[in-house]
mmCIF file with all atom_site columns, C-alpha atoms in Angstrom:
data_model
loop_
_atom_site.group_PDB
_atom_site.id
_atom_site.type_symbol
_atom_site.label_atom_id
_atom_site.label_alt_id
_atom_site.label_comp_id
_atom_site.label_asym_id
_atom_site.label_entity_id
_atom_site.label_seq_id
_atom_site.pdbx_PDB_ins_code
_atom_site.Cartn_x
_atom_site.Cartn_y
_atom_site.Cartn_z
_atom_site.occupancy
_atom_site.B_iso_or_equiv
_atom_site.pdbx_formal_charge
_atom_site.auth_seq_id
_atom_site.auth_comp_id
_atom_site.auth_asym_id
_atom_site.auth_atom_id
_atom_site.pdbx_PDB_model_num
ATOM 1   C CA . MET A 1 1   ? 60.438 -1.321  -14.099 1.00 89.00 ? 1042 MET A CA 1
ATOM 2   C CA . LYS A 1 2   ? 57.794 -2.205  -11.532 1.00 92.00 ? 1043 LYS A CA 1
ATOM 3   C CA . SER A 1 3   ? 59.713 -0.727  -8.575  1.00 93.00 ? 1044 SER A CA 1
ATOM 4   C CA . ARG A 1 4   ? 58.980 2.815   -9.824  1.00 94.00 ? 1045 ARG A CA 1
ATOM 5   C CA . PHE A 1 5   ? 55.244 2.294   -9.530  1.00 96.00 ? 1046 PHE A CA 1
ATOM 6   C CA . MET A 1 6   ? 55.150 0.932   -5.989  1.00 96.00 ? 1047 MET A CA 1
ATOM 7   C CA . PRO A 1 7   ? 53.509 3.285   -3.448  1.00 96.00 ? 1048 PRO A CA 1
ATOM 8   C CA . VAL A 1 8   ? 56.479 3.185   -1.024  1.00 97.00 ? 1049 VAL A CA 1
ATOM 9   C CA . ASN A 1 9   ? 58.989 4.186   -3.685  1.00 96.00 ? 1050 ASN A CA 1
ATOM 10  C CA . LYS A 1 10  ? 56.719 6.943   -4.981  1.00 95.00 ? 1051 LYS A CA 1
ATOM 11  C CA . GLU A 1 11  ? 56.385 8.260   -1.413  1.00 96.00 ? 1052 GLU A CA 1
ATOM 12  C CA . ILE A 1 12  ? 60.171 8.112   -0.900  1.00 97.00 ? 1053 ILE A CA 1
ATOM 13  C CA . ARG A 1 13  ? 60.730 10.215  -4.016  1.00 96.00 ? 1054 ARG A CA 1
ATOM 14  C CA . LYS A 1 14  ? 58.104 12.712  -2.834  1.00 96.00 ? 1055 LYS A CA 1
ATOM 15  C CA . ILE A 1 15  ? 59.778 13.019  0.589   1.00 97.00 ? 1056 ILE A CA 1
ATOM 16  C CA . ILE A 1 16  ? 63.144 13.662  -1.061  1.00 97.00 ? 1057 ILE A CA 1
ATOM 17  C CA . ARG A 1 17  ? 61.765 16.192  -3.541  1.00 96.00 ? 1058 ARG A CA 1
ATOM 18  C CA . GLU A 1 18  ? 60.079 18.066  -0.687  1.00 96.00 ? 1059 GLU A CA 1
ATOM 19  C CA . GLY A 1 19  ? 63.398 18.264  1.213   1.00 96.00 ? 1060 GLY A CA 1
ATOM 20  C CA . GLY A 1 20  ? 62.470 15.748  3.901   1.00 96.00 ? 1061 GLY A CA 1
ATOM 21  C CA . ILE A 1 21  ? 66.066 14.504  4.285   1.00 97.00 ? 1062 ILE A CA 1
ATOM 22  C CA . GLY A 1 22  ? 67.786 17.551  2.833   1.00 97.00 ? 1063 GLY A CA 1
ATOM 23  C CA . ALA A 1 23  ? 69.857 17.233  -0.313  1.00 97.00 ? 1064 ALA A CA 1
ATOM 24  C CA . PRO A 1 24  ? 70.611 13.597  -1.208  1.00 97.00 ? 1065 PRO A CA 1
ATOM 25  C CA . THR A 1 25  ? 74.348 12.947  -1.011  1.00 98.00 ? 1066 THR A CA 1
ATOM 26  C CA . PHE A 1 26  ? 74.673 9.153   -1.219  1.00 98.00 ? 1067 PHE A CA 1
ATOM 27  C CA . LEU A 1 27  ? 72.636 6.202   -2.444  1.00 98.00 ? 1068 LEU A CA 1
ATOM 28  C CA . ARG A 1 28  ? 73.504 2.551   -1.989  1.00 98.00 ? 1069 ARG A CA 1
ATOM 29  C CA . ALA A 1 29  ? 71.536 -0.323  -3.531  1.00 98.00 ? 1070 ALA A CA 1
ATOM 30  C CA . GLU A 1 30  ? 72.292 -4.014  -4.015  1.00 98.00 ? 1071 GLU A CA 1
ATOM 31  C CA . LEU A 1 31  ? 70.506 -6.969  -5.505  1.00 97.00 ? 1072 LEU A CA 1
ATOM 32  C CA . GLY A 1 32  ? 71.659 -10.533 -5.907  1.00 97.00 ? 1073 GLY A CA 1
ATOM 33  C CA . PHE A 1 33  ? 70.766 -14.192 -5.804  1.00 97.00 ? 1074 PHE A CA 1
ATOM 34  C CA . LYS A 1 34  ? 72.650 -17.459 -6.143  1.00 97.00 ? 1075 LYS A CA 1
ATOM 35  C CA . ALA A 1 35  ? 71.835 -18.836 -9.574  1.00 97.00 ? 1076 ALA A CA 1
ATOM 36  C CA . GLU A 1 36  ? 72.258 -22.483 -10.486 1.00 96.00 ? 1077 GLU A CA 1
ATOM 37  C CA . PHE A 1 37  ? 74.979 -22.688 -13.105 1.00 96.00 ? 1078 PHE A CA 1
ATOM 38  C CA . ASN A 1 38  ? 73.644 -23.658 -16.528 1.00 96.00 ? 1079 ASN A CA 1
ATOM 39  C CA . PRO A 1 39  ? 75.909 -22.625 -19.402 1.00 95.00 ? 1080 PRO A CA 1
ATOM 40  C CA . LYS A 1 40  ? 73.016 -22.869 -21.882 1.00 95.00 ? 1081 LYS A CA 1
ATOM 41  C CA . GLY A 1 41  ? 70.472 -21.024 -19.730 1.00 95.00 ? 1082 GLY A CA 1
ATOM 42  C CA . ARG A 1 42  ? 69.793 -17.322 -20.221 1.00 94.00 ? 1083 ARG A CA 1
ATOM 43  C CA . LEU A 1 43  ? 71.688 -16.172 -17.109 1.00 97.00 ? 1084 LEU A CA 1
ATOM 44  C CA . PHE A 1 44  ? 75.019 -17.678 -18.154 1.00 97.00 ? 1085 PHE A CA 1
ATOM 45  C CA . ASN A 1 45  ? 74.693 -17.667 -21.945 1.00 97.00 ? 1086 ASN A CA 1
ATOM 46  C CA . ARG A 1 46  ? 76.295 -14.591 -23.508 1.00 93.00 ? 1087 ARG A CA 1
ATOM 47  C CA . GLU A 1 47  ? 74.269 -15.007 -26.703 1.00 94.00 ? 1088 GLU A CA 1
ATOM 48  C CA . LEU A 1 48  ? 71.050 -14.762 -24.673 1.00 95.00 ? 1089 LEU A CA 1
ATOM 49  C CA . GLY A 1 49  ? 72.113 -11.547 -22.927 1.00 93.00 ? 1090 GLY A CA 1
ATOM 50  C CA . GLY A 1 50  ? 73.325 -13.331 -19.819 1.00 95.00 ? 1091 GLY A CA 1
ATOM 51  C CA . GLY A 1 51  ? 75.036 -11.851 -16.802 1.00 97.00 ? 1092 GLY A CA 1
ATOM 52  C CA . ALA A 1 52  ? 74.197 -10.104 -13.569 1.00 97.00 ? 1093 ALA A CA 1
ATOM 53  C CA . MET A 1 53  ? 74.086 -6.561  -14.953 1.00 97.00 ? 1094 MET A CA 1
ATOM 54  C CA . LEU A 1 54  ? 71.359 -7.101  -17.538 1.00 95.00 ? 1095 LEU A CA 1
ATOM 55  C CA . ASP A 1 55  ? 69.301 -9.434  -15.366 1.00 95.00 ? 1096 ASP A CA 1
ATOM 56  C CA . ILE A 1 56  ? 69.304 -7.733  -11.970 1.00 96.00 ? 1097 ILE A CA 1
ATOM 57  C CA . GLY A 1 57  ? 71.887 -4.935  -12.017 1.00 97.00 ? 1098 GLY A CA 1
ATOM 58  C CA . ILE A 1 58  ? 69.379 -2.875  -13.959 1.00 96.00 ? 1099 ILE A CA 1
ATOM 59  C CA . TYR A 1 59  ? 67.237 -2.584  -10.802 1.00 96.00 ? 1100 TYR A CA 1
ATOM 60  C CA . PRO A 1 60  ? 69.752 -0.789  -8.554  1.00 97.00 ? 1101 PRO A CA 1
ATOM 61  C CA . LEU A 1 61  ? 70.860 1.281   -11.569 1.00 97.00 ? 1102 LEU A CA 1
ATOM 62  C CA . SER A 1 62  ? 67.301 2.327   -12.345 1.00 96.00 ? 1103 SER A CA 1
ATOM 63  C CA . TYR A 1 63  ? 66.681 3.041   -8.659  1.00 97.00 ? 1104 TYR A CA 1
ATOM 64  C CA . SER A 1 64  ? 69.669 5.366   -8.575  1.00 97.00 ? 1105 SER A CA 1
ATOM 65  C CA . SER A 1 65  ? 68.369 7.085   -11.711 1.00 96.00 ? 1106 SER A CA 1
ATOM 66  C CA . TYR A 1 66  ? 64.906 7.393   -10.149 1.00 96.00 ? 1107 TYR A CA 1
ATOM 67  C CA . ILE A 1 67  ? 66.331 9.209   -7.126  1.00 96.00 ? 1108 ILE A CA 1
ATOM 68  C CA . LEU A 1 68  ? 69.467 10.973  -8.417  1.00 97.00 ? 1109 LEU A CA 1
ATOM 69  C CA . GLY A 1 69  ? 68.813 11.284  -12.154 1.00 94.00 ? 1110 GLY A CA 1
ATOM 70  C CA . ASN A 1 70  ? 69.868 9.601   -15.392 1.00 94.00 ? 1111 ASN A CA 1
ATOM 71  C CA . LYS A 1 71  ? 73.008 11.594  -16.073 1.00 94.00 ? 1112 LYS A CA 1
ATOM 72  C CA . PRO A 1 72  ? 75.940 10.911  -13.776 1.00 97.00 ? 1113 PRO A CA 1
ATOM 73  C CA . LYS A 1 73  ? 79.116 12.712  -14.793 1.00 96.00 ? 1114 LYS A CA 1
ATOM 74  C CA . LEU A 1 74  ? 81.343 9.730   -13.990 1.00 96.00 ? 1115 LEU A CA 1
ATOM 75  C CA . ILE A 1 75  ? 80.876 5.956   -14.033 1.00 96.00 ? 1116 ILE A CA 1
ATOM 76  C CA . GLN A 1 76  ? 83.347 3.444   -12.596 1.00 96.00 ? 1117 GLN A CA 1
ATOM 77  C CA . SER A 1 77  ? 82.719 -0.289  -12.472 1.00 96.00 ? 1118 SER A CA 1
ATOM 78  C CA . LEU A 1 78  ? 84.410 -3.548  -11.593 1.00 97.00 ? 1119 LEU A CA 1
ATOM 79  C CA . MET A 1 79  ? 83.025 -6.830  -12.922 1.00 97.00 ? 1120 MET A CA 1
ATOM 80  C CA . GLN A 1 80  ? 83.970 -10.416 -12.361 1.00 97.00 ? 1121 GLN A CA 1
ATOM 81  C CA . TYR A 1 81  ? 83.404 -12.625 -15.412 1.00 97.00 ? 1122 TYR A CA 1
ATOM 82  C CA . GLY A 1 82  ? 82.790 -16.357 -15.081 1.00 96.00 ? 1123 GLY A CA 1
ATOM 83  C CA . ARG A 1 83  ? 83.355 -19.519 -17.083 1.00 95.00 ? 1124 ARG A CA 1
ATOM 84  C CA . THR A 1 84  ? 80.974 -18.516 -19.885 1.00 96.00 ? 1125 THR A CA 1
ATOM 85  C CA . ASN A 1 85  ? 82.377 -14.978 -20.149 1.00 96.00 ? 1126 ASN A CA 1
ATOM 86  C CA . VAL A 1 86  ? 79.350 -13.218 -18.669 1.00 96.00 ? 1127 VAL A CA 1
ATOM 87  C CA . ASP A 1 87  ? 79.507 -10.849 -15.713 1.00 97.00 ? 1128 ASP A CA 1
ATOM 88  C CA . GLU A 1 88  ? 78.521 -12.699 -12.539 1.00 97.00 ? 1129 GLU A CA 1
ATOM 89  C CA . ASN A 1 89  ? 79.460 -10.111 -9.914  1.00 96.00 ? 1130 ASN A CA 1
ATOM 90  C CA . GLY A 1 90  ? 79.785 -6.349  -10.228 1.00 97.00 ? 1131 GLY A CA 1
ATOM 91  C CA . THR A 1 91  ? 80.040 -3.031  -8.470  1.00 97.00 ? 1132 THR A CA 1
ATOM 92  C CA . ILE A 1 92  ? 79.201 0.342   -9.993  1.00 97.00 ? 1133 ILE A CA 1
ATOM 93  C CA . GLN A 1 93  ? 80.082 3.790   -8.681  1.00 97.00 ? 1134 GLN A CA 1
ATOM 94  C CA . LEU A 1 94  ? 78.291 6.874   -10.019 1.00 98.00 ? 1135 LEU A CA 1
ATOM 95  C CA . SER A 1 95  ? 79.048 10.515  -9.306  1.00 97.00 ? 1136 SER A CA 1
ATOM 96  C CA . TYR A 1 96  ? 76.791 13.433  -10.190 1.00 97.00 ? 1137 TYR A CA 1
ATOM 97  C CA . GLU A 1 97  ? 77.365 17.099  -10.962 1.00 95.00 ? 1138 GLU A CA 1
ATOM 98  C CA . ASN A 1 98  ? 75.766 18.137  -7.642  1.00 94.00 ? 1139 ASN A CA 1
ATOM 99  C CA . GLY A 1 99  ? 78.246 16.007  -5.682  1.00 96.00 ? 1140 GLY A CA 1
ATOM 100 C CA . ALA A 1 100 ? 75.908 13.077  -4.978  1.00 97.00 ? 1141 ALA A CA 1
ATOM 101 C CA . LEU A 1 101 ? 77.374 9.571   -5.157  1.00 98.00 ? 1142 LEU A CA 1
ATOM 102 C CA . ALA A 1 102 ? 75.849 6.139   -5.751  1.00 98.00 ? 1143 ALA A CA 1
ATOM 103 C CA . GLN A 1 103 ? 77.288 2.722   -4.971  1.00 98.00 ? 1144 GLN A CA 1
ATOM 104 C CA . LEU A 1 104 ? 75.531 -0.214  -6.630  1.00 98.00 ? 1145 LEU A CA 1
ATOM 105 C CA . TYR A 1 105 ? 76.113 -3.960  -6.476  1.00 98.00 ? 1146 TYR A CA 1
ATOM 106 C CA . CYS A 1 106 ? 74.682 -6.927  -8.372  1.00 98.00 ? 1147 CYS A CA 1
ATOM 107 C CA . THR A 1 107 ? 75.487 -10.631 -8.370  1.00 98.00 ? 1148 THR A CA 1
ATOM 108 C CA . ILE A 1 108 ? 74.216 -13.999 -9.528  1.00 98.00 ? 1149 ILE A CA 1
ATOM 109 C CA . GLN A 1 109 ? 76.735 -15.726 -7.245  1.00 97.00 ? 1150 GLN A CA 1
ATOM 110 C CA . ALA A 1 110 ? 75.127 -15.137 -3.832  1.00 97.00 ? 1151 ALA A CA 1
ATOM 111 C CA . ASN A 1 111 ? 71.909 -14.233 -2.044  1.00 97.00 ? 1152 ASN A CA 1
ATOM 112 C CA . THR A 1 112 ? 72.027 -10.640 -0.791  1.00 96.00 ? 1153 THR A CA 1
ATOM 113 C CA . HIS A 1 113 ? 69.864 -8.481  1.482   1.00 95.00 ? 1154 HIS A CA 1
ATOM 114 C CA . LYS A 1 114 ? 68.400 -6.695  -1.581  1.00 96.00 ? 1155 LYS A CA 1
ATOM 115 C CA . ASP A 1 115 ? 68.120 -3.401  0.282   1.00 97.00 ? 1156 ASP A CA 1
ATOM 116 C CA . ALA A 1 116 ? 68.851 0.249   -0.438  1.00 98.00 ? 1157 ALA A CA 1
ATOM 117 C CA . SER A 1 117 ? 69.615 3.362   1.579   1.00 98.00 ? 1158 SER A CA 1
ATOM 118 C CA . ILE A 1 118 ? 69.625 7.049   0.765   1.00 98.00 ? 1159 ILE A CA 1
ATOM 119 C CA . VAL A 1 119 ? 71.584 9.558   2.828   1.00 98.00 ? 1160 VAL A CA 1
ATOM 120 C CA . GLY A 1 120 ? 70.774 13.255  2.746   1.00 98.00 ? 1161 GLY A CA 1
ATOM 121 C CA . THR A 1 121 ? 72.194 16.324  4.454   1.00 97.00 ? 1162 THR A CA 1
ATOM 122 C CA . GLU A 1 122 ? 69.313 16.263  6.966   1.00 97.00 ? 1163 GLU A CA 1
ATOM 123 C CA . GLY A 1 123 ? 68.448 12.584  7.312   1.00 98.00 ? 1164 GLY A CA 1
ATOM 124 C CA . SER A 1 124 ? 68.328 9.155   5.726   1.00 98.00 ? 1165 SER A CA 1
ATOM 125 C CA . ILE A 1 125 ? 65.974 6.543   4.316   1.00 98.00 ? 1166 ILE A CA 1
ATOM 126 C CA . ASP A 1 126 ? 66.428 2.761   4.541   1.00 98.00 ? 1167 ASP A CA 1
ATOM 127 C CA . ILE A 1 127 ? 64.435 0.580   2.147   1.00 98.00 ? 1168 ILE A CA 1
ATOM 128 C CA . PRO A 1 128 ? 64.335 -3.175  2.783   1.00 96.00 ? 1169 PRO A CA 1
ATOM 129 C CA . THR A 1 129 ? 64.024 -5.148  -0.479  1.00 94.00 ? 1170 THR A CA 1
ATOM 130 C CA . PHE A 1 130 ? 63.871 -1.922  -2.512  1.00 95.00 ? 1171 PHE A CA 1
ATOM 131 C CA . SER A 1 131 ? 62.844 -3.569  -5.789  1.00 93.00 ? 1172 SER A CA 1
ATOM 132 C CA . ASN A 1 132 ? 59.757 -4.976  -4.020  1.00 95.00 ? 1173 ASN A CA 1
ATOM 133 C CA . ALA A 1 133 ? 59.425 -2.221  -1.440  1.00 96.00 ? 1174 ALA A CA 1
ATOM 134 C CA . GLN A 1 134 ? 56.585 -2.411  1.037   1.00 97.00 ? 1175 GLN A CA 1
ATOM 135 C CA . SER A 1 135 ? 58.131 -0.267  3.771   1.00 98.00 ? 1176 SER A CA 1
ATOM 136 C CA . ALA A 1 136 ? 60.829 2.301   4.459   1.00 98.00 ? 1177 ALA A CA 1
ATOM 137 C CA . ILE A 1 137 ? 62.380 3.865   7.554   1.00 98.00 ? 1178 ILE A CA 1
ATOM 138 C CA . ILE A 1 138 ? 62.978 7.621   7.501   1.00 98.00 ? 1179 ILE A CA 1
ATOM 139 C CA . ARG A 1 139 ? 65.303 9.209   10.051  1.00 98.00 ? 1180 ARG A CA 1
ATOM 140 C CA . THR A 1 140 ? 66.069 12.858  10.704  1.00 95.00 ? 1181 THR A CA 1
ATOM 141 C CA . SER A 1 141 ? 67.808 14.560  13.619  1.00 89.00 ? 1182 SER A CA 1
ATOM 142 C CA . SER A 1 142 ? 64.458 15.117  15.340  1.00 91.00 ? 1183 SER A CA 1
ATOM 143 C CA . LYS A 1 143 ? 62.453 11.959  14.624  1.00 94.00 ? 1184 LYS A CA 1
ATOM 144 C CA . ALA A 1 144 ? 62.218 8.581   12.937  1.00 97.00 ? 1185 ALA A CA 1
ATOM 145 C CA . TRP A 1 145 ? 59.195 6.970   11.369  1.00 96.00 ? 1186 TRP A CA 1
ATOM 146 C CA . THR A 1 146 ? 58.201 4.079   9.121   1.00 97.00 ? 1187 THR A CA 1
ATOM 147 C CA . ILE A 1 147 ? 55.997 4.180   6.064   1.00 96.00 ? 1188 ILE A CA 1
ATOM 148 C CA . GLU A 1 148 ? 54.271 0.936   5.162   1.00 97.00 ? 1189 GLU A CA 1
ATOM 149 C CA . GLU A 1 149 ? 52.376 0.059   2.002   1.00 95.00 ? 1190 GLU A CA 1
ATOM 150 C CA . PRO A 1 150 ? 51.776 -3.717  1.866   1.00 95.00 ? 1191 PRO A CA 1
ATOM 151 C CA . PHE A 1 151 ? 51.042 -5.055  -1.597  1.00 96.00 ? 1192 PHE A CA 1
ATOM 152 C CA . GLU A 1 152 ? 47.405 -5.519  -2.458  1.00 95.00 ? 1193 GLU A CA 1
ATOM 153 C CA . ILE A 1 153 ? 48.342 -8.555  -4.580  1.00 95.00 ? 1194 ILE A CA 1
ATOM 154 C CA . SER A 1 154 ? 51.926 -9.159  -5.739  1.00 95.00 ? 1195 SER A CA 1
ATOM 155 C CA . GLY A 1 155 ? 53.428 -5.712  -6.412  1.00 95.00 ? 1196 GLY A CA 1
ATOM 156 C CA . PHE A 1 156 ? 52.926 -5.884  -10.164 1.00 96.00 ? 1197 PHE A CA 1
ATOM 157 C CA . GLU A 1 157 ? 49.421 -4.445  -9.833  1.00 97.00 ? 1198 GLU A CA 1
ATOM 158 C CA . TYR A 1 158 ? 50.671 -0.847  -9.625  1.00 97.00 ? 1199 TYR A CA 1
ATOM 159 C CA . GLU A 1 159 ? 52.566 -1.050  -12.916 1.00 96.00 ? 1200 GLU A CA 1
ATOM 160 C CA . ILE A 1 160 ? 49.622 -2.835  -14.548 1.00 97.00 ? 1201 ILE A CA 1
ATOM 161 C CA . ARG A 1 161 ? 47.208 -0.128  -13.383 1.00 97.00 ? 1202 ARG A CA 1
ATOM 162 C CA . GLU A 1 162 ? 49.476 2.569   -14.775 1.00 97.00 ? 1203 GLU A CA 1
ATOM 163 C CA . VAL A 1 163 ? 49.483 0.825   -18.166 1.00 97.00 ? 1204 VAL A CA 1
ATOM 164 C CA . GLY A 1 164 ? 45.679 0.674   -18.011 1.00 97.00 ? 1205 GLY A CA 1
ATOM 165 C CA . ARG A 1 165 ? 45.463 4.360   -17.097 1.00 97.00 ? 1206 ARG A CA 1
ATOM 166 C CA . CYS A 1 166 ? 47.748 5.345   -19.967 1.00 98.00 ? 1207 CYS A CA 1
ATOM 167 C CA . LEU A 1 167 ? 45.707 3.302   -22.434 1.00 97.00 ? 1208 LEU A CA 1
ATOM 168 C CA . GLN A 1 168 ? 42.430 4.807   -21.226 1.00 98.00 ? 1209 GLN A CA 1
ATOM 169 C CA . GLU A 1 169 ? 43.843 8.319   -21.531 1.00 98.00 ? 1210 GLU A CA 1
ATOM 170 C CA . GLY A 1 170 ? 45.407 7.701   -24.939 1.00 98.00 ? 1211 GLY A CA 1
ATOM 171 C CA . LEU A 1 171 ? 48.975 8.116   -23.666 1.00 97.00 ? 1212 LEU A CA 1
ATOM 172 C CA . LEU A 1 172 ? 51.817 6.432   -25.539 1.00 95.00 ? 1213 LEU A CA 1
ATOM 173 C CA . GLU A 1 173 ? 54.119 6.434   -22.506 1.00 96.00 ? 1214 GLU A CA 1
ATOM 174 C CA . SER A 1 174 ? 53.916 6.835   -18.760 1.00 96.00 ? 1215 SER A CA 1
ATOM 175 C CA . PRO A 1 175 ? 55.303 10.012  -17.206 1.00 95.00 ? 1216 PRO A CA 1
ATOM 176 C CA . ILE A 1 176 ? 56.565 7.824   -14.339 1.00 93.00 ? 1217 ILE A CA 1
ATOM 177 C CA . MET A 1 177 ? 58.806 5.762   -16.660 1.00 93.00 ? 1218 MET A CA 1
ATOM 178 C CA . THR A 1 178 ? 59.205 7.498   -20.007 1.00 95.00 ? 1219 THR A CA 1
ATOM 179 C CA . TRP A 1 179 ? 60.780 6.198   -23.192 1.00 95.00 ? 1220 TRP A CA 1
ATOM 180 C CA . GLN A 1 180 ? 63.573 8.689   -22.601 1.00 96.00 ? 1221 GLN A CA 1
ATOM 181 C CA . ASP A 1 181 ? 64.167 7.181   -19.150 1.00 95.00 ? 1222 ASP A CA 1
ATOM 182 C CA . SER A 1 182 ? 64.525 3.744   -20.715 1.00 95.00 ? 1223 SER A CA 1
ATOM 183 C CA . ILE A 1 183 ? 66.907 5.001   -23.402 1.00 96.00 ? 1224 ILE A CA 1
ATOM 184 C CA . GLU A 1 184 ? 69.084 6.939   -20.958 1.00 96.00 ? 1225 GLU A CA 1
ATOM 185 C CA . ILE A 1 185 ? 69.300 4.046   -18.504 1.00 95.00 ? 1226 ILE A CA 1
ATOM 186 C CA . MET A 1 186 ? 70.289 1.635   -21.282 1.00 95.00 ? 1227 MET A CA 1
ATOM 187 C CA . ASP A 1 187 ? 72.907 4.184   -22.322 1.00 96.00 ? 1228 ASP A CA 1
ATOM 188 C CA . LEU A 1 188 ? 74.269 3.958   -18.772 1.00 96.00 ? 1229 LEU A CA 1
ATOM 189 C CA . VAL A 1 189 ? 74.390 0.166   -19.116 1.00 96.00 ? 1230 VAL A CA 1
ATOM 190 C CA . ASP A 1 190 ? 76.371 0.528   -22.347 1.00 95.00 ? 1231 ASP A CA 1
ATOM 191 C CA . ARG A 1 191 ? 78.779 2.927   -20.623 1.00 95.00 ? 1232 ARG A CA 1
ATOM 192 C CA . ILE A 1 192 ? 79.192 0.517   -17.702 1.00 96.00 ? 1233 ILE A CA 1
ATOM 193 C CA . PHE A 1 193 ? 80.118 -2.343  -20.034 1.00 94.00 ? 1234 PHE A CA 1
ATOM 194 C CA . SER A 1 194 ? 82.419 -0.223  -22.186 1.00 92.00 ? 1235 SER A CA 1
ATOM 195 C CA . THR A 1 195 ? 84.418 1.140   -19.243 1.00 89.00 ? 1236 THR A CA 1
ATOM 196 C CA . ASN A 1 196 ? 84.332 -1.677  -16.686 1.00 89.00 ? 1237 ASN A CA 1
ATOM 197 C CA . ILE A 1 197 ? 87.477 -3.205  -15.282 1.00 90.00 ? 1238 ILE A CA 1
ATOM 198 C CA . ARG A 1 198 ? 87.432 -6.992  -15.409 1.00 91.00 ? 1239 ARG A CA 1
ATOM 199 C CA . VAL A 1 199 ? 88.567 -8.675  -12.206 1.00 87.00 ? 1240 VAL A CA 1
#
């Protein structure tokens, strides 16, 4: 999950944890692209794990987990299934014990803005192209500013360096993205599929 290792996203999480926008109350994230229909290709083939949720929906879901946590108390989802019986378009709503809400969207039917926003009791953060974040705009009642962290190469370098660091230090997992994180997020995916309403 390379987005967790990018400097901008790490800085966003730090700002939130330090109370920079107050308590987070709402997160919105969306990711989508228009895929060429190929019933035998991995995106549209159910036997190959096709569908929007597993291919790109995992990014907004993981982003919500990164900011709000892995354990929402309630999940609601709507999914549109296509000709090959895979989900091509879906929305997910999450609610948390502390009252925070998340609204997520994924699609392989259309190109989207691929952005995210986080609203807190004292401000907000807008993240263009959150899964490949290189900048973010933070706003509070008293000021607004932009953080910028252009990629050194492609964006994958930060995840690769973390793998290298873990190997050098004899770690079996990264504290930034633990095995437990992966398991809990996949559990959320299972819950989304088991409770979704087909439209």
